[in-house]
mmCIF file of C-alpha atoms in Angstrom:
data_model
loop_
_atom_site.group_PDB
_atom_site.id
_atom_site.type_symbol
_atom_site.label_atom_id
_atom_site.label_comp_id
_atom_site.label_asym_id
_atom_site.label_seq_id
_atom_site.Cartn_x
_atom_site.Cartn_y
_atom_site.Cartn_z
ATOM 1 C CA MET Y 1 112.529 68.900 83.826
ATOM 2 C CA LEU Y 2 109.915 71.016 82.038
ATOM 3 C CA THR Y 3 106.537 69.337 81.433
ATOM 4 C CA SER Y 4 106.663 70.251 77.753
ATOM 5 C CA VAL Y 5 110.016 68.473 77.355
ATOM 6 C CA THR Y 6 108.694 65.333 79.073
ATOM 7 C CA ILE Y 7 105.616 65.285 76.804
ATOM 8 C CA ALA Y 8 107.743 65.857 73.687
ATOM 9 C CA ARG Y 9 109.929 62.868 74.577
ATOM 10 C CA ARG Y 10 106.866 60.680 75.141
ATOM 11 C CA GLN Y 11 105.450 61.758 71.767
ATOM 12 C CA SER Y 12 108.696 60.733 70.134
ATOM 13 C CA GLU Y 13 108.491 57.305 71.778
ATOM 14 C CA ILE Y 14 104.865 56.885 70.615
ATOM 15 C CA ARG Y 15 105.749 57.784 67.028
ATOM 16 C CA GLN Y 16 108.615 55.306 67.061
ATOM 17 C CA ARG Y 17 106.379 52.522 68.403
ATOM 18 C CA LEU Y 18 103.599 53.327 65.928
ATOM 19 C CA SER Y 19 106.028 53.207 63.010
ATOM 20 C CA GLU Y 20 107.008 49.679 64.073
ATOM 21 C CA LEU Y 21 103.391 48.513 64.359
ATOM 22 C CA VAL Y 22 102.198 50.144 61.131
ATOM 23 C CA GLY Y 23 105.014 48.436 59.197
ATOM 24 C CA LYS Y 24 103.546 44.990 59.855
ATOM 25 C CA ASP Y 25 101.416 43.485 57.082
ATOM 26 C CA ALA Y 26 99.135 41.432 59.378
ATOM 27 C CA PRO Y 27 99.134 42.905 62.915
ATOM 28 C CA SER Y 28 97.559 40.810 65.659
ATOM 29 C CA GLU Y 29 94.525 41.882 67.700
ATOM 30 C CA ASP Y 30 96.797 42.962 70.571
ATOM 31 C CA GLU Y 31 98.920 45.035 68.206
ATOM 32 C CA THR Y 32 95.834 46.649 66.662
ATOM 33 C CA ARG Y 33 94.478 47.444 70.130
ATOM 34 C CA GLN Y 34 97.884 48.857 71.094
ATOM 35 C CA MET Y 35 97.871 51.117 68.002
ATOM 36 C CA ASP Y 36 94.465 52.489 69.027
ATOM 37 C CA GLN Y 37 95.705 53.185 72.562
ATOM 38 C CA LEU Y 38 98.898 54.869 71.335
ATOM 39 C CA ASP Y 39 96.939 56.995 68.844
ATOM 40 C CA GLY Y 40 94.560 58.167 71.595
ATOM 41 C CA GLU Y 41 97.434 58.951 73.926
ATOM 42 C CA TYR Y 42 99.219 60.861 71.150
ATOM 43 C CA ARG Y 43 96.169 63.102 70.507
ATOM 44 C CA GLN Y 44 95.721 63.696 74.246
ATOM 45 C CA ASN Y 45 99.403 64.593 74.623
ATOM 46 C CA GLU Y 46 99.120 67.173 71.834
ATOM 47 C CA THR Y 47 96.534 69.067 73.897
ATOM 48 C CA ARG Y 48 98.669 68.764 77.052
ATOM 49 C CA TYR Y 49 101.757 69.920 75.132
ATOM 50 C CA ARG Y 50 100.085 73.143 73.951
ATOM 51 C CA ALA Y 51 98.812 73.871 77.470
ATOM 52 C CA ALA Y 52 102.280 73.246 78.933
ATOM 53 C CA LEU Y 53 103.888 75.653 76.450
ATOM 54 C CA ILE Y 54 101.416 78.422 77.373
ATOM 55 C CA ALA Y 55 101.972 77.915 81.112
ATOM 56 C CA GLU Y 56 105.745 77.766 80.761
ATOM 57 C CA ASP Y 57 105.806 80.903 78.601
ATOM 58 C CA THR Y 58 104.065 82.806 81.419
ATOM 59 C CA GLU Y 59 106.535 81.375 83.921
ATOM 60 C CA ARG Y 60 109.455 82.424 81.721
ATOM 61 C CA ARG Y 61 108.136 85.982 81.497
ATOM 62 C CA GLU Y 62 107.680 86.164 85.263
ATOM 63 C CA ALA Y 63 111.128 84.700 85.821
ATOM 64 C CA GLY Y 64 112.629 87.227 83.389
ATOM 65 C CA ALA Y 65 110.949 90.114 85.188
ATOM 66 C CA ASP Y 66 112.188 88.716 88.486
ATOM 67 C CA LEU Y 67 115.750 88.539 87.169
ATOM 68 C CA GLU Y 68 115.552 92.121 85.912
ATOM 69 C CA THR Y 69 114.566 93.481 89.328
ATOM 70 C CA ARG Y 70 116.315 90.984 91.604
ATOM 71 C CA SER Y 71 119.577 92.931 91.910
ATOM 72 C CA GLY Y 72 117.737 96.070 93.024
ATOM 73 C CA ARG Y 73 115.668 94.147 95.569
ATOM 74 C CA GLU Y 74 118.725 92.361 96.924
ATOM 75 C CA TRP Y 75 120.452 95.726 97.442
ATOM 76 C CA ASN Y 76 117.371 97.131 99.170
ATOM 77 C CA ASP Y 77 117.257 94.066 101.429
ATOM 78 C CA LEU Y 78 120.906 94.595 102.358
ATOM 79 C CA VAL Y 79 120.366 98.287 103.095
ATOM 80 C CA ALA Y 80 117.274 97.442 105.156
ATOM 81 C CA GLY Y 81 119.578 95.503 107.506
ATOM 82 C CA PHE Y 82 122.212 98.257 107.650
ATOM 83 C CA GLN Y 83 122.966 99.206 111.266
ATOM 84 C CA MET Y 84 124.191 102.696 112.081
ATOM 85 C CA ARG Y 85 125.315 101.533 115.537
ATOM 86 C CA GLN Y 86 127.887 99.262 113.880
ATOM 87 C CA VAL Y 87 129.271 102.287 112.036
ATOM 88 C CA ILE Y 88 129.410 104.269 115.297
ATOM 89 C CA GLY Y 89 131.214 101.393 116.984
ATOM 90 C CA ALA Y 90 133.685 101.092 114.128
ATOM 91 C CA LEU Y 91 134.494 104.806 114.205
ATOM 92 C CA ASN Y 92 134.607 105.133 117.988
ATOM 93 C CA GLU Y 93 136.118 101.830 119.132
ATOM 94 C CA GLY Y 94 137.522 100.234 115.993
ATOM 95 C CA ARG Y 95 135.031 97.364 116.005
ATOM 96 C CA ALA Y 96 134.849 95.199 112.900
ATOM 97 C CA LEU Y 97 131.735 95.451 110.751
ATOM 98 C CA ASP Y 98 129.793 92.266 110.152
ATOM 99 C CA GLY Y 99 126.651 90.989 108.466
ATOM 100 C CA LYS Y 100 124.718 93.102 105.994
ATOM 101 C CA THR Y 101 126.400 96.290 107.226
ATOM 102 C CA ALA Y 102 129.822 94.969 106.202
ATOM 103 C CA GLU Y 103 128.504 93.883 102.785
ATOM 104 C CA VAL Y 104 126.957 97.289 102.079
ATOM 105 C CA VAL Y 105 130.101 99.172 103.130
ATOM 106 C CA ALA Y 106 132.305 96.895 100.999
ATOM 107 C CA GLU Y 107 130.042 97.394 97.978
ATOM 108 C CA LEU Y 108 130.057 101.186 98.359
ATOM 109 C CA ARG Y 109 133.834 101.305 98.806
ATOM 110 C CA SER Y 110 134.302 99.330 95.588
ATOM 111 C CA ALA Y 111 132.232 101.940 93.711
ATOM 112 C CA GLY Y 112 133.972 105.085 95.004
ATOM 113 C CA GLY Y 113 136.496 106.507 97.441
ATOM 114 C CA TYR Y 114 135.509 107.586 100.954
ATOM 115 C CA ARG Y 115 137.599 109.001 103.798
ATOM 116 C CA GLY Y 116 135.310 107.544 106.434
ATOM 117 C CA VAL Y 117 132.633 104.863 106.438
ATOM 118 C CA PRO Y 118 130.168 105.164 103.522
ATOM 119 C CA VAL Y 119 126.513 105.153 104.567
ATOM 120 C CA PRO Y 120 123.792 104.587 101.931
ATOM 121 C CA LEU Y 121 121.241 107.372 101.735
ATOM 122 C CA LEU Y 122 118.373 104.938 102.313
ATOM 123 C CA ALA Y 123 119.850 104.055 105.710
ATOM 124 C CA LEU Y 124 119.044 107.562 106.983
ATOM 125 C CA GLU Y 125 115.313 106.887 106.881
ATOM 126 C CA ALA Y 126 113.602 106.707 110.263
ATOM 127 C CA ARG Y 127 112.603 103.054 110.559
ATOM 128 C CA ALA Y 128 109.480 101.791 112.250
ATOM 129 C CA GLY Y 129 109.851 99.565 115.268
ATOM 130 C CA GLU Y 130 113.542 100.065 116.046
ATOM 131 C CA THR Y 131 112.948 101.844 119.345
ATOM 132 C CA VAL Y 132 110.483 99.271 120.693
ATOM 133 C CA SER Y 133 111.845 97.899 123.981
ATOM 134 C CA ALA Y 134 109.599 94.829 124.065
ATOM 135 C CA GLY Y 135 107.544 92.843 121.625
ATOM 136 C CA THR Y 136 108.063 92.315 117.910
ATOM 137 C CA PRO Y 137 109.161 95.373 115.904
ATOM 138 C CA ASP Y 138 107.194 96.362 112.818
ATOM 139 C CA PRO Y 139 108.742 95.311 109.497
ATOM 140 C CA VAL Y 140 110.891 97.866 107.705
ATOM 141 C CA GLN Y 141 109.384 99.393 104.578
ATOM 142 C CA THR Y 142 111.843 99.135 101.682
ATOM 143 C CA ARG Y 143 111.972 102.086 99.282
ATOM 144 C CA PRO Y 144 114.075 103.040 96.257
ATOM 145 C CA ILE Y 145 117.464 104.386 97.219
ATOM 146 C CA ILE Y 146 117.255 107.983 95.965
ATOM 147 C CA ASP Y 147 113.750 108.718 94.725
ATOM 148 C CA ARG Y 148 112.149 108.284 98.129
ATOM 149 C CA LEU Y 149 114.991 109.459 100.372
ATOM 150 C CA PHE Y 150 112.910 112.337 101.736
ATOM 151 C CA PRO Y 151 109.348 111.431 100.684
ATOM 152 C CA ALA Y 152 107.819 114.358 102.573
ATOM 153 C CA SER Y 153 110.252 116.944 101.234
ATOM 154 C CA VAL Y 154 108.944 119.979 99.379
ATOM 155 C CA ALA Y 155 111.142 119.253 96.360
ATOM 156 C CA ALA Y 156 109.648 115.776 95.969
ATOM 157 C CA ARG Y 157 106.085 117.120 96.216
ATOM 158 C CA MET Y 158 106.861 119.731 93.566
ATOM 159 C CA GLY Y 159 107.936 117.044 91.099
ATOM 160 C CA ALA Y 160 111.728 117.303 91.440
ATOM 161 C CA GLN Y 161 113.512 114.146 90.310
ATOM 162 C CA MET Y 162 116.277 112.772 92.524
ATOM 163 C CA ILE Y 163 119.083 111.148 90.512
ATOM 164 C CA ALA Y 164 121.759 108.828 91.898
ATOM 165 C CA ILE Y 165 125.113 109.434 90.198
ATOM 166 C CA GLY Y 166 128.129 107.191 90.719
ATOM 167 C CA SER Y 167 130.863 109.571 89.590
ATOM 168 C CA GLY Y 168 131.581 112.313 87.081
ATOM 169 C CA ALA Y 169 129.196 114.878 85.622
ATOM 170 C CA VAL Y 170 125.849 114.064 84.017
ATOM 171 C CA GLU Y 171 124.269 116.086 81.210
ATOM 172 C CA TRP Y 172 120.621 116.078 80.159
ATOM 173 C CA PRO Y 173 120.050 117.087 76.511
ATOM 174 C CA VAL Y 174 116.859 119.148 76.187
ATOM 175 C CA ALA Y 175 115.285 119.932 72.824
ATOM 176 C CA THR Y 176 115.296 123.671 72.069
ATOM 177 C CA SER Y 177 114.375 123.777 68.367
ATOM 178 C CA ALA Y 178 111.039 125.214 67.284
ATOM 179 C CA VAL Y 179 109.968 122.830 64.517
ATOM 180 C CA THR Y 180 107.317 124.400 62.272
ATOM 181 C CA ALA Y 181 104.856 122.917 59.816
ATOM 182 C CA GLY Y 182 103.739 124.578 56.591
ATOM 183 C CA TRP Y 183 101.230 123.993 53.794
ATOM 184 C CA ALA Y 184 102.219 123.614 50.152
ATOM 185 C CA ASP Y 185 100.982 126.610 48.128
ATOM 186 C CA GLY Y 186 99.347 124.973 45.137
ATOM 187 C CA GLU Y 187 99.793 121.658 43.362
ATOM 188 C CA THR Y 188 103.498 122.172 42.674
ATOM 189 C CA GLY Y 189 104.262 124.193 45.776
ATOM 190 C CA THR Y 190 106.733 123.082 48.413
ATOM 191 C CA VAL Y 191 106.198 122.653 52.128
ATOM 192 C CA ALA Y 192 108.158 124.495 54.824
ATOM 193 C CA ASP Y 193 111.929 124.144 54.833
ATOM 194 C CA PRO Y 194 113.411 121.695 57.349
ATOM 195 C CA THR Y 195 114.228 123.133 60.754
ATOM 196 C CA PRO Y 196 117.481 122.004 62.433
ATOM 197 C CA TYR Y 197 116.924 119.871 65.548
ATOM 198 C CA THR Y 198 118.930 121.490 68.342
ATOM 199 C CA THR Y 199 119.415 120.640 72.003
ATOM 200 C CA THR Y 200 120.897 122.313 75.050
ATOM 201 C CA ASP Y 201 122.807 120.272 77.638
ATOM 202 C CA LYS Y 202 121.781 120.748 81.265
ATOM 203 C CA ALA Y 203 124.698 119.562 83.367
ATOM 204 C CA LEU Y 204 124.827 118.265 86.935
ATOM 205 C CA LYS Y 205 128.322 118.600 88.417
ATOM 206 C CA PRO Y 206 129.736 117.415 91.780
ATOM 207 C CA GLU Y 207 130.667 120.889 92.988
ATOM 208 C CA HIS Y 208 128.488 121.336 96.098
ATOM 209 C CA ASN Y 209 129.096 119.460 99.329
ATOM 210 C CA LEU Y 210 126.449 119.361 102.066
ATOM 211 C CA GLY Y 211 127.668 118.454 105.537
ATOM 212 C CA VAL Y 212 126.024 117.604 108.846
ATOM 213 C CA GLN Y 213 128.013 117.553 112.095
ATOM 214 C CA MET Y 214 126.895 115.549 115.122
ATOM 215 C CA ARG Y 215 128.374 115.449 118.627
ATOM 216 C CA ILE Y 216 127.700 112.290 120.664
ATOM 217 C CA THR Y 217 128.752 112.217 124.322
ATOM 218 C CA ARG Y 218 130.319 109.232 126.024
ATOM 219 C CA LYS Y 219 127.227 108.870 128.238
ATOM 220 C CA ALA Y 220 124.988 108.612 125.180
ATOM 221 C CA LEU Y 221 127.289 106.009 123.644
ATOM 222 C CA LEU Y 222 127.144 103.846 126.778
ATOM 223 C CA GLN Y 223 123.459 104.253 127.627
ATOM 224 C CA SER Y 224 121.416 104.542 124.464
ATOM 225 C CA GLY Y 225 121.751 101.374 122.355
ATOM 226 C CA ASP Y 226 119.048 101.135 119.685
ATOM 227 C CA ALA Y 227 117.607 104.522 120.656
ATOM 228 C CA LEU Y 228 120.898 106.163 119.660
ATOM 229 C CA GLU Y 229 120.598 104.710 116.154
ATOM 230 C CA ALA Y 230 117.035 106.000 115.772
ATOM 231 C CA ALA Y 231 118.066 109.458 117.031
ATOM 232 C CA ILE Y 232 120.987 109.663 114.593
ATOM 233 C CA ARG Y 233 118.732 108.676 111.696
ATOM 234 C CA ARG Y 234 116.100 111.270 112.633
ATOM 235 C CA ASP Y 235 118.583 114.096 113.167
ATOM 236 C CA MET Y 236 120.593 113.494 109.999
ATOM 237 C CA ASN Y 237 117.450 112.917 107.923
ATOM 238 C CA GLY Y 238 115.724 116.056 109.221
ATOM 239 C CA ALA Y 239 118.775 118.296 108.903
ATOM 240 C CA MET Y 240 119.589 117.164 105.355
ATOM 241 C CA ALA Y 241 115.964 117.318 104.172
ATOM 242 C CA ALA Y 242 115.440 120.851 105.489
ATOM 243 C CA GLU Y 243 118.687 122.176 104.026
ATOM 244 C CA LEU Y 244 118.122 120.463 100.684
ATOM 245 C CA ASP Y 245 114.660 122.016 100.433
ATOM 246 C CA ARG Y 246 116.098 125.452 101.169
ATOM 247 C CA ALA Y 247 119.025 125.066 98.747
ATOM 248 C CA ILE Y 248 116.958 123.642 95.878
ATOM 249 C CA PHE Y 249 114.748 126.738 95.841
ATOM 250 C CA LEU Y 250 116.754 129.481 97.588
ATOM 251 C CA GLY Y 251 120.398 128.454 97.120
ATOM 252 C CA THR Y 252 122.569 131.499 96.428
ATOM 253 C CA GLY Y 253 125.059 129.829 94.093
ATOM 254 C CA ALA Y 254 127.875 131.298 96.243
ATOM 255 C CA ALA Y 255 129.838 130.138 99.285
ATOM 256 C CA GLY Y 256 129.541 126.517 98.188
ATOM 257 C CA GLN Y 257 125.753 126.551 97.765
ATOM 258 C CA PRO Y 258 124.053 125.408 94.560
ATOM 259 C CA LEU Y 259 122.038 127.952 92.593
ATOM 260 C CA GLY Y 260 118.407 127.575 93.648
ATOM 261 C CA VAL Y 261 115.453 127.636 91.290
ATOM 262 C CA ILE Y 262 113.981 130.892 92.584
ATOM 263 C CA THR Y 263 117.293 132.680 93.158
ATOM 264 C CA GLY Y 264 118.611 131.627 89.738
ATOM 265 C CA ALA Y 265 115.416 132.246 87.771
ATOM 266 C CA ALA Y 266 117.237 134.390 85.207
ATOM 267 C CA THR Y 267 119.980 131.782 84.756
ATOM 268 C CA TYR Y 268 117.532 128.911 84.339
ATOM 269 C CA GLY Y 269 115.192 130.888 82.066
ATOM 270 C CA VAL Y 270 112.261 130.758 84.481
ATOM 271 C CA THR Y 271 109.477 133.292 83.936
ATOM 272 C CA VAL Y 272 108.982 135.724 86.840
ATOM 273 C CA THR Y 273 105.542 137.373 86.908
ATOM 274 C CA PRO Y 274 104.864 140.214 89.375
ATOM 275 C CA VAL Y 275 101.209 139.965 90.408
ATOM 276 C CA ASP Y 276 101.173 142.607 93.194
ATOM 277 C CA ALA Y 277 97.690 141.568 94.260
ATOM 278 C CA ALA Y 278 95.980 139.767 97.103
ATOM 279 C CA ALA Y 279 96.336 135.988 97.082
ATOM 280 C CA SER Y 280 93.346 134.365 95.361
ATOM 281 C CA TRP Y 281 92.525 131.540 93.007
ATOM 282 C CA ALA Y 282 92.368 134.079 90.171
ATOM 283 C CA THR Y 283 95.992 135.045 90.882
ATOM 284 C CA TYR Y 284 97.205 131.484 90.399
ATOM 285 C CA ARG Y 285 94.686 130.686 87.657
ATOM 286 C CA GLY Y 286 96.375 133.224 85.403
ATOM 287 C CA ALA Y 287 99.673 131.369 85.748
ATOM 288 C CA VAL Y 288 97.951 128.040 85.022
ATOM 289 C CA VAL Y 289 96.493 129.517 81.837
ATOM 290 C CA ARG Y 290 99.975 130.642 80.773
ATOM 291 C CA PHE Y 291 101.279 127.084 81.284
ATOM 292 C CA MET Y 292 98.501 125.729 79.093
ATOM 293 C CA ALA Y 293 99.013 128.428 76.448
ATOM 294 C CA ARG Y 294 102.649 127.406 75.950
ATOM 295 C CA ASN Y 295 101.733 123.670 75.896
ATOM 296 C CA ALA Y 296 103.552 122.963 79.149
ATOM 297 C CA ALA Y 297 100.343 121.654 80.772
ATOM 298 C CA SER Y 298 97.106 120.173 79.468
ATOM 299 C CA THR Y 299 94.841 120.808 82.459
ATOM 300 C CA PRO Y 300 95.094 122.688 85.782
ATOM 301 C CA ALA Y 301 95.626 119.281 87.430
ATOM 302 C CA ASP Y 302 99.059 119.092 85.741
ATOM 303 C CA VAL Y 303 100.303 122.119 87.696
ATOM 304 C CA ARG Y 304 101.643 122.137 91.271
ATOM 305 C CA ALA Y 305 101.985 125.187 93.495
ATOM 306 C CA LEU Y 306 104.474 125.967 96.274
ATOM 307 C CA ILE Y 307 103.149 128.603 98.676
ATOM 308 C CA ARG Y 308 103.892 130.064 102.096
ATOM 309 C CA PRO Y 309 101.662 129.080 105.069
ATOM 310 C CA GLU Y 310 100.647 132.748 105.269
ATOM 311 C CA VAL Y 311 99.084 132.466 101.802
ATOM 312 C CA TRP Y 312 96.951 129.552 102.952
ATOM 313 C CA ASP Y 313 95.933 131.477 106.086
ATOM 314 C CA PHE Y 314 94.921 134.522 104.034
ATOM 315 C CA MET Y 315 92.999 132.580 101.377
ATOM 316 C CA GLU Y 316 91.127 130.585 104.007
ATOM 317 C CA ASP Y 317 89.489 133.863 105.121
ATOM 318 C CA GLN Y 318 88.428 134.907 101.629
ATOM 319 C CA LEU Y 319 84.970 133.829 100.420
ATOM 320 C CA THR Y 320 83.808 134.043 96.809
ATOM 321 C CA ALA Y 321 80.802 136.302 96.222
ATOM 322 C CA THR Y 322 78.647 133.712 94.469
ATOM 323 C CA ALA Y 323 75.407 131.868 95.109
ATOM 324 C CA ALA Y 324 77.434 129.006 96.618
ATOM 325 C CA PRO Y 325 80.235 130.726 98.584
ATOM 326 C CA LYS Y 326 83.505 128.856 98.821
ATOM 327 C CA PHE Y 327 86.872 129.750 100.304
ATOM 328 C CA GLU Y 328 89.499 130.806 97.767
ATOM 329 C CA PHE Y 329 91.962 128.154 98.904
ATOM 330 C CA ASP Y 330 89.370 125.403 98.468
ATOM 331 C CA ARG Y 331 88.725 126.552 94.904
ATOM 332 C CA MET Y 332 92.444 126.455 94.202
ATOM 333 C CA ALA Y 333 92.968 123.038 95.827
ATOM 334 C CA GLU Y 334 90.115 121.510 93.781
ATOM 335 C CA LYS Y 335 91.594 122.586 90.454
ATOM 336 C CA MET Y 336 95.365 122.177 90.822
ATOM 337 C CA GLY Y 337 97.358 118.956 90.858
ATOM 338 C CA GLY Y 338 98.922 119.623 94.254
ATOM 339 C CA ILE Y 339 99.784 122.356 96.724
ATOM 340 C CA ALA Y 340 102.868 122.283 98.945
ATOM 341 C CA MET Y 341 103.351 124.692 101.835
ATOM 342 C CA SER Y 342 106.789 125.503 103.219
ATOM 343 C CA SER Y 343 108.398 128.165 105.335
ATOM 344 C CA THR Y 344 111.860 126.820 104.460
ATOM 345 C CA ALA Y 345 111.751 126.830 100.659
ATOM 346 C CA LEU Y 346 110.250 130.334 100.354
ATOM 347 C CA GLU Y 347 111.201 133.648 101.945
ATOM 348 C CA ALA Y 348 108.919 135.150 104.605
ATOM 349 C CA PRO Y 349 106.474 137.886 103.534
ATOM 350 C CA THR Y 350 107.887 141.400 103.565
ATOM 351 C CA GLY Y 351 106.763 144.934 102.758
ATOM 352 C CA THR Y 352 103.504 146.838 103.213
ATOM 353 C CA PRO Y 353 101.173 145.188 102.524
ATOM 354 C CA ALA Y 354 103.050 141.979 103.327
ATOM 355 C CA ALA Y 355 103.764 139.997 100.160
ATOM 356 C CA CYS Y 356 105.695 136.844 99.326
ATOM 357 C CA THR Y 357 106.697 134.631 96.399
ATOM 358 C CA SER Y 358 105.085 131.462 95.032
ATOM 359 C CA LEU Y 359 106.378 128.862 92.585
ATOM 360 C CA LEU Y 360 104.396 126.821 90.062
ATOM 361 C CA THR Y 361 105.768 123.740 88.288
ATOM 362 C CA THR Y 362 104.587 121.107 85.830
ATOM 363 C CA SER Y 363 106.042 117.912 84.373
ATOM 364 C CA ALA Y 364 105.833 118.263 80.590
ATOM 365 C CA GLY Y 365 106.093 115.049 78.587
ATOM 366 C CA GLY Y 366 107.241 113.129 81.636
ATOM 367 C CA VAL Y 367 110.249 115.427 82.118
ATOM 368 C CA ALA Y 368 110.642 116.646 85.699
ATOM 369 C CA PRO Y 369 110.831 120.426 86.188
ATOM 370 C CA VAL Y 370 113.902 120.171 88.441
ATOM 371 C CA PHE Y 371 116.730 117.622 88.567
ATOM 372 C CA VAL Y 372 118.581 117.034 91.848
ATOM 373 C CA GLY Y 373 121.725 114.935 91.451
ATOM 374 C CA MET Y 374 123.319 113.213 94.440
ATOM 375 C CA TRP Y 375 126.707 111.534 94.153
ATOM 376 C CA GLY Y 376 127.378 108.226 95.867
ATOM 377 C CA ALA Y 377 126.560 107.596 99.509
ATOM 378 C CA VAL Y 378 126.879 109.710 102.636
ATOM 379 C CA ASP Y 379 130.534 109.789 103.743
ATOM 380 C CA LEU Y 380 130.521 109.452 107.551
ATOM 381 C CA ILE Y 381 133.841 110.685 108.995
ATOM 382 C CA ARG Y 382 135.038 110.655 112.599
ATOM 383 C CA ASP Y 383 136.874 113.579 114.165
ATOM 384 C CA PRO Y 384 139.145 111.886 116.769
ATOM 385 C CA PHE Y 385 140.522 115.095 118.294
ATOM 386 C CA SER Y 386 137.760 117.674 118.964
ATOM 387 C CA ASP Y 387 136.036 115.705 121.773
ATOM 388 C CA ALA Y 388 138.898 113.432 122.786
ATOM 389 C CA ALA Y 389 139.221 115.040 126.237
ATOM 390 C CA SER Y 390 135.637 114.136 127.190
ATOM 391 C CA GLY Y 391 135.550 110.753 125.477
ATOM 392 C CA GLY Y 392 132.861 111.911 123.079
ATOM 393 C CA LEU Y 393 132.459 111.249 119.393
ATOM 394 C CA ARG Y 394 132.300 113.959 116.695
ATOM 395 C CA LEU Y 395 130.843 112.830 113.369
ATOM 396 C CA THR Y 396 130.676 114.639 110.027
ATOM 397 C CA ALA Y 397 128.348 113.371 107.303
ATOM 398 C CA LEU Y 398 129.143 114.643 103.801
ATOM 399 C CA THR Y 399 127.151 114.285 100.603
ATOM 400 C CA THR Y 400 127.586 115.923 97.187
ATOM 401 C CA MET Y 401 124.671 117.290 95.174
ATOM 402 C CA ASP Y 402 123.727 119.711 92.403
ATOM 403 C CA ILE Y 403 120.585 121.222 90.870
ATOM 404 C CA THR Y 404 119.525 122.057 87.347
ATOM 405 C CA VAL Y 405 116.334 122.951 85.503
ATOM 406 C CA ALA Y 406 115.512 121.145 82.268
ATOM 407 C CA ARG Y 407 113.091 123.642 80.751
ATOM 408 C CA GLY Y 408 112.377 127.054 82.174
ATOM 409 C CA ALA Y 409 108.919 126.884 80.566
ATOM 410 C CA GLN Y 410 107.942 124.224 83.114
ATOM 411 C CA LEU Y 411 108.253 126.690 85.995
ATOM 412 C CA GLU Y 412 106.861 130.111 86.801
ATOM 413 C CA ILE Y 413 107.515 132.369 89.781
ATOM 414 C CA LEU Y 414 104.832 134.722 91.082
ATOM 415 C CA THR Y 415 106.082 137.693 93.089
ATOM 416 C CA GLY Y 416 104.103 140.181 95.132
ATOM 417 C CA VAL Y 417 101.476 137.687 96.324
ATOM 418 C CA GLN Y 418 99.903 139.768 99.084
ATOM 419 C CA VAL Y 419 98.762 138.162 102.323
ATOM 420 C CA ALA Y 420 97.454 141.271 104.083
#
């Protein structure tokens, strides 16, 4: 029982007893002494009652916050105990799933249809301690299901937001109206006419399927044990992360691929600026100024840059001609909010002199520059025929994703960044 409730009941008993004693015309010395004791206890209980209410209010708030986040934590705890080797055994030998793995699979099946065994995206993370042959493994670090699937990916470092979608298409309304303010001309003048508030819907649709195929020999199935699970996690994680990074920026929009940010710049309304000059902080500073001029960024620290490793190599050799010389890349790194380097998300330098492309992004008003939608879990399907003669296991992991850009003004592409 709550302390405040117990005190309130005692206060009620004291009031009832006092009313009986006060009603007497000639109370005895014992009754008078009892009234003094009850009055003192009543005043003391008032102080305790207020303190109990304050403490219990804090406890209620903490309990409410715990209830709001408990379901997510319980799901993360279940996924943390998900075992890929149980899935391999179920597909290869027909073994029954048990424990947390069975609960996760049952929950995913109830939310959507899968041909094979559904595997949550979080389960593809490489987990610490699972390949230790002796001693106590390190505890698993629990992360959100989608947002931190590939924490080291280029898309995540450039501010792309990963969105988990159960089913159907998702649209993001983005304001496109240019609301203007105007002054009244004179005492009886009118202000500017109202401007219609308009939006454009940016849709994410389940039209692009990314697949990873894995071939596991019978020898590996019989020998590996826990090491097999760690290898499967690493391979699937690495393959999906690399291909997602390439598709998000360089996807052709044909042959099943989504339309990447750089390839689809015209479609997404992204500004493409040909610089045709050697890579330097001044080259990127001009783009930062353009972001700030159109109110997409407040400071250079709000802007992130995606560059090729060759750009870093070139800028590291360039010194500023000032009293305190400093490499161009160091000047750039000090000012900007982040720099990501990738040879997967950007095309290699070409031409004479060699030149490449760079991408700059910013998150305006908390809105991510790129949305990456992923539908459901990874569908892990067994191919029982391809490797049947050798007793091996052929697995196909399928996931569905799409890309869209909220506002083209939050991105800018620089072409002709020379590295020679």
